[in-house]
JSON list of C-alpha atoms in Angstrom, two decimals:
[
{"chain": "A", "resi": 228, "resn": "MET", "atom": "CA", "xyz": [-29.54, 31.76, -57.55]},
{"chain": "A", "resi": 229, "resn": "LYS", "atom": "CA", "xyz": [-31.97, 29.22, -57.78]},
{"chain": "A", "resi": 230, "resn": "VAL", "atom": "CA", "xyz": [-35.16, 28.46, -60.33]},
{"chain": "A", "resi": 231, "resn": "ASP", "atom": "CA", "xyz": [-37.33, 28.42, -56.83]},
{"chain": "A", "resi": 232, "resn": "ASP", "atom": "CA", "xyz": [-36.32, 32.14, -56.46]},
{"chain": "A", "resi": 233, "resn": "PHE", "atom": "CA", "xyz": [-38.10, 32.71, -59.74]},
{"chain": "A", "resi": 234, "resn": "SER", "atom": "CA", "xyz": [-42.12, 33.20, -60.09]},
{"chain": "A", "resi": 235, "resn": "ALA", "atom": "CA", "xyz": [-43.51, 30.66, -62.13]},
{"chain": "A", "resi": 236, "resn": "TYR", "atom": "CA", "xyz": [-46.21, 31.39, -64.65]},
{"chain": "A", "resi": 237, "resn": "ASN", "atom": "CA", "xyz": [-48.04, 29.74, -67.65]},
{"chain": "A", "resi": 238, "resn": "ARG", "atom": "CA", "xyz": [-48.08, 31.59, -70.69]},
{"chain": "A", "resi": 239, "resn": "GLU", "atom": "CA", "xyz": [-51.64, 32.84, -70.36]},
{"chain": "A", "resi": 240, "resn": "GLU", "atom": "CA", "xyz": [-50.82, 34.40, -66.58]},
{"chain": "A", "resi": 241, "resn": "VAL", "atom": "CA", "xyz": [-47.88, 35.98, -68.01]},
{"chain": "A", "resi": 242, "resn": "LEU", "atom": "CA", "xyz": [-49.95, 37.82, -70.79]},
{"chain": "A", "resi": 243, "resn": "LYS", "atom": "CA", "xyz": [-52.65, 38.52, -68.26]},
{"chain": "A", "resi": 244, "resn": "ASN", "atom": "CA", "xyz": [-50.33, 40.00, -65.70]},
{"chain": "A", "resi": 245, "resn": "TYR", "atom": "CA", "xyz": [-47.89, 41.88, -67.83]},
{"chain": "A", "resi": 246, "resn": "LYS", "atom": "CA", "xyz": [-50.68, 43.29, -70.17]},
{"chain": "A", "resi": 247, "resn": "GLU", "atom": "CA", "xyz": [-49.39, 46.82, -69.28]},
{"chain": "A", "resi": 248, "resn": "LEU", "atom": "CA", "xyz": [-46.38, 46.37, -70.99]},
{"chain": "A", "resi": 249, "resn": "ARG", "atom": "CA", "xyz": [-47.90, 46.16, -74.34]},
{"chain": "A", "resi": 250, "resn": "TYR", "atom": "CA", "xyz": [-47.75, 49.89, -74.99]},
{"chain": "A", "resi": 251, "resn": "VAL", "atom": "CA", "xyz": [-44.47, 50.50, -73.13]},
{"chain": "A", "resi": 252, "resn": "LYS", "atom": "CA", "xyz": [-41.36, 51.44, -75.26]},
{"chain": "A", "resi": 253, "resn": "ASP", "atom": "CA", "xyz": [-38.86, 52.21, -72.92]},
{"chain": "A", "resi": 254, "resn": "ASN", "atom": "CA", "xyz": [-39.27, 50.02, -69.78]},
{"chain": "A", "resi": 255, "resn": "LYS", "atom": "CA", "xyz": [-36.67, 50.28, -67.15]},
{"chain": "A", "resi": 256, "resn": "SER", "atom": "CA", "xyz": [-37.17, 46.63, -65.83]},
{"chain": "A", "resi": 257, "resn": "TYR", "atom": "CA", "xyz": [-35.26, 43.59, -67.53]},
{"chain": "A", "resi": 258, "resn": "PHE", "atom": "CA", "xyz": [-36.61, 40.32, -67.25]},
{"chain": "A", "resi": 259, "resn": "LEU", "atom": "CA", "xyz": [-34.76, 36.84, -67.06]},
{"chain": "A", "resi": 260, "resn": "TYR", "atom": "CA", "xyz": [-36.95, 33.91, -68.10]},
{"chain": "A", "resi": 261, "resn": "LEU", "atom": "CA", "xyz": [-36.81, 30.16, -68.58]},
{"chain": "A", "resi": 262, "resn": "ILE", "atom": "CA", "xyz": [-39.23, 28.47, -70.14]},
{"chain": "A", "resi": 263, "resn": "PHE", "atom": "CA", "xyz": [-39.78, 24.76, -68.99]},
{"chain": "A", "resi": 264, "resn": "THR", "atom": "CA", "xyz": [-41.92, 22.31, -70.98]},
{"chain": "A", "resi": 265, "resn": "ALA", "atom": "CA", "xyz": [-42.57, 18.62, -69.52]},
{"chain": "A", "resi": 266, "resn": "GLY", "atom": "CA", "xyz": [-39.69, 19.48, -66.93]},
{"chain": "A", "resi": 267, "resn": "ALA", "atom": "CA", "xyz": [-37.20, 20.20, -69.01]},
{"chain": "A", "resi": 268, "resn": "CYS", "atom": "CA", "xyz": [-35.59, 23.82, -70.06]},
{"chain": "A", "resi": 269, "resn": "VAL", "atom": "CA", "xyz": [-36.43, 24.75, -73.55]},
{"chain": "A", "resi": 270, "resn": "TYR", "atom": "CA", "xyz": [-35.29, 28.35, -73.76]},
{"chain": "A", "resi": 271, "resn": "VAL", "atom": "CA", "xyz": [-33.46, 30.88, -71.42]},
{"chain": "A", "resi": 272, "resn": "GLY", "atom": "CA", "xyz": [-34.01, 34.39, -72.46]},
{"chain": "A", "resi": 273, "resn": "GLU", "atom": "CA", "xyz": [-33.73, 37.93, -71.24]},
{"chain": "A", "resi": 274, "resn": "THR", "atom": "CA", "xyz": [-35.95, 41.23, -72.22]},
{"chain": "A", "resi": 275, "resn": "CYS", "atom": "CA", "xyz": [-37.53, 44.37, -71.19]},
{"chain": "A", "resi": 276, "resn": "ASN", "atom": "CA", "xyz": [-40.92, 43.58, -72.61]},
{"chain": "A", "resi": 277, "resn": "ILE", "atom": "CA", "xyz": [-42.18, 40.25, -71.22]},
{"chain": "A", "resi": 278, "resn": "PHE", "atom": "CA", "xyz": [-45.24, 40.44, -72.63]},
{"chain": "A", "resi": 279, "resn": "TRP", "atom": "CA", "xyz": [-44.28, 40.80, -76.40]},
{"chain": "A", "resi": 280, "resn": "ARG", "atom": "CA", "xyz": [-41.36, 38.43, -75.76]},
{"chain": "A", "resi": 281, "resn": "VAL", "atom": "CA", "xyz": [-44.01, 35.61, -74.86]},
{"chain": "A", "resi": 282, "resn": "ILE", "atom": "CA", "xyz": [-46.20, 36.51, -77.75]},
{"chain": "A", "resi": 283, "resn": "LYS", "atom": "CA", "xyz": [-43.27, 35.78, -79.91]},
{"chain": "A", "resi": 284, "resn": "HIS", "atom": "CA", "xyz": [-42.38, 32.74, -78.08]},
{"chain": "A", "resi": 285, "resn": "LYS", "atom": "CA", "xyz": [-45.63, 30.98, -78.70]},
{"chain": "A", "resi": 286, "resn": "SER", "atom": "CA", "xyz": [-43.93, 27.84, -80.51]},
{"chain": "A", "resi": 287, "resn": "LYS", "atom": "CA", "xyz": [-41.85, 27.72, -77.73]},
{"chain": "A", "resi": 288, "resn": "CYS", "atom": "CA", "xyz": [-44.57, 27.50, -75.29]},
{"chain": "A", "resi": 289, "resn": "ALA", "atom": "CA", "xyz": [-46.87, 24.64, -74.88]},
{"chain": "A", "resi": 290, "resn": "GLN", "atom": "CA", "xyz": [-50.02, 24.55, -72.81]},
{"chain": "A", "resi": 291, "resn": "ASP", "atom": "CA", "xyz": [-48.42, 22.77, -70.06]},
{"chain": "A", "resi": 292, "resn": "SER", "atom": "CA", "xyz": [-45.03, 25.14, -70.19]},
{"chain": "A", "resi": 293, "resn": "VAL", "atom": "CA", "xyz": [-43.79, 26.55, -67.00]},
{"chain": "A", "resi": 294, "resn": "ILE", "atom": "CA", "xyz": [-42.53, 30.38, -67.38]},
{"chain": "A", "resi": 295, "resn": "TYR", "atom": "CA", "xyz": [-40.17, 31.20, -64.80]},
{"chain": "A", "resi": 296, "resn": "LEU", "atom": "CA", "xyz": [-39.57, 34.91, -64.27]},
{"chain": "A", "resi": 297, "resn": "GLN", "atom": "CA", "xyz": [-37.07, 37.31, -62.32]},
{"chain": "A", "resi": 298, "resn": "GLU", "atom": "CA", "xyz": [-37.18, 40.99, -62.90]},
{"chain": "A", "resi": 299, "resn": "TYR", "atom": "CA", "xyz": [-34.08, 43.36, -62.48]},
{"chain": "A", "resi": 300, "resn": "SER", "atom": "CA", "xyz": [-33.11, 46.75, -63.27]},
{"chain": "A", "resi": 301, "resn": "ASP", "atom": "CA", "xyz": [-29.67, 46.11, -64.19]},
{"chain": "A", "resi": 302, "resn": "LYS", "atom": "CA", "xyz": [-29.07, 44.79, -67.89]},
{"chain": "A", "resi": 303, "resn": "GLU", "atom": "CA", "xyz": [-25.80, 43.50, -67.26]},
{"chain": "A", "resi": 304, "resn": "ARG", "atom": "CA", "xyz": [-26.50, 41.38, -64.41]},
{"chain": "A", "resi": 305, "resn": "VAL", "atom": "CA", "xyz": [-29.31, 40.06, -66.53]},
{"chain": "A", "resi": 306, "resn": "LEU", "atom": "CA", "xyz": [-27.18, 39.12, -69.56]},
{"chain": "A", "resi": 307, "resn": "LYS", "atom": "CA", "xyz": [-24.74, 37.51, -67.46]},
{"chain": "A", "resi": 308, "resn": "LEU", "atom": "CA", "xyz": [-27.35, 35.40, -65.58]},
{"chain": "A", "resi": 309, "resn": "GLU", "atom": "CA", "xyz": [-28.77, 34.65, -68.88]},
{"chain": "A", "resi": 310, "resn": "LYS", "atom": "CA", "xyz": [-25.42, 33.25, -70.07]},
{"chain": "A", "resi": 311, "resn": "HIS", "atom": "CA", "xyz": [-24.89, 31.16, -66.84]},
{"chain": "A", "resi": 312, "resn": "TYR", "atom": "CA", "xyz": [-28.13, 29.78, -67.36]},
{"chain": "A", "resi": 313, "resn": "ILE", "atom": "CA", "xyz": [-27.79, 28.74, -70.80]},
{"chain": "A", "resi": 314, "resn": "ARG", "atom": "CA", "xyz": [-24.27, 27.05, -69.99]},
{"chain": "A", "resi": 315, "resn": "ILE", "atom": "CA", "xyz": [-25.92, 25.13, -67.10]},
{"chain": "A", "resi": 316, "resn": "LEU", "atom": "CA", "xyz": [-29.20, 24.25, -68.43]},
{"chain": "A", "resi": 317, "resn": "LYS", "atom": "CA", "xyz": [-28.31, 23.46, -71.98]},
{"chain": "A", "resi": 318, "resn": "PRO", "atom": "CA", "xyz": [-31.79, 24.30, -73.35]},
{"chain": "A", "resi": 319, "resn": "MET", "atom": "CA", "xyz": [-32.55, 22.81, -76.86]},
{"chain": "A", "resi": 320, "resn": "PHE", "atom": "CA", "xyz": [-33.68, 26.33, -78.46]},
{"chain": "A", "resi": 321, "resn": "ASN", "atom": "CA", "xyz": [-30.78, 27.95, -77.49]},
{"chain": "A", "resi": 322, "resn": "ASN", "atom": "CA", "xyz": [-28.24, 25.98, -79.01]},
{"chain": "A", "resi": 323, "resn": "ARG", "atom": "CA", "xyz": [-26.67, 28.11, -80.93]},
{"chain": "A", "resi": 324, "resn": "TYR", "atom": "CA", "xyz": [-24.89, 29.41, -77.75]},
{"chain": "A", "resi": 325, "resn": "CYS", "atom": "CA", "xyz": [-24.01, 26.01, -76.08]},
{"chain": "A", "resi": 326, "resn": "SER", "atom": "CA", "xyz": [-21.98, 24.95, -79.25]},
{"chain": "A", "resi": 327, "resn": "LYS", "atom": "CA", "xyz": [-18.42, 24.33, -78.74]},
{"chain": "A", "resi": 328, "resn": "ASN", "atom": "CA", "xyz": [-17.39, 27.46, -81.11]},
{"chain": "A", "resi": 329, "resn": "GLN", "atom": "CA", "xyz": [-19.56, 29.65, -78.57]},
{"chain": "A", "resi": 330, "resn": "LEU", "atom": "CA", "xyz": [-17.92, 29.39, -75.14]},
{"chain": "A", "resi": 331, "resn": "GLU", "atom": "CA", "xyz": [-15.83, 32.64, -75.50]},
{"chain": "A", "resi": 332, "resn": "LEU", "atom": "CA", "xyz": [-19.64, 34.16, -74.68]},
{"chain": "A", "resi": 333, "resn": "PHE", "atom": "CA", "xyz": [-19.40, 32.34, -71.11]},
{"chain": "A", "resi": 334, "resn": "LEU", "atom": "CA", "xyz": [-15.97, 33.95, -70.10]},
{"chain": "A", "resi": 335, "resn": "THR", "atom": "CA", "xyz": [-17.35, 37.16, -68.76]}
]
């Protein structure tokens, strides 16, 4: 999977397009998201509620940030893809998963 396969949004577009998730507690969809600022990946994450997750990531999303999203129905697949992209892109805000002693996270 390539970043080109993801939908690209800015922060305001995510909040507008997914505002219906504000009051959803048990969403059956899972989102893999990558936040890019100035052309570099700064964070990779997964969530079942992208609206609230982007609200919480205000400090990681600058005005010029691009958020790449992909929606899935299988949480296990999203978790594996999240680990894969963290390992490949080495985002600065995911540094706890990129450290030398955390490589066991990527064996699955």
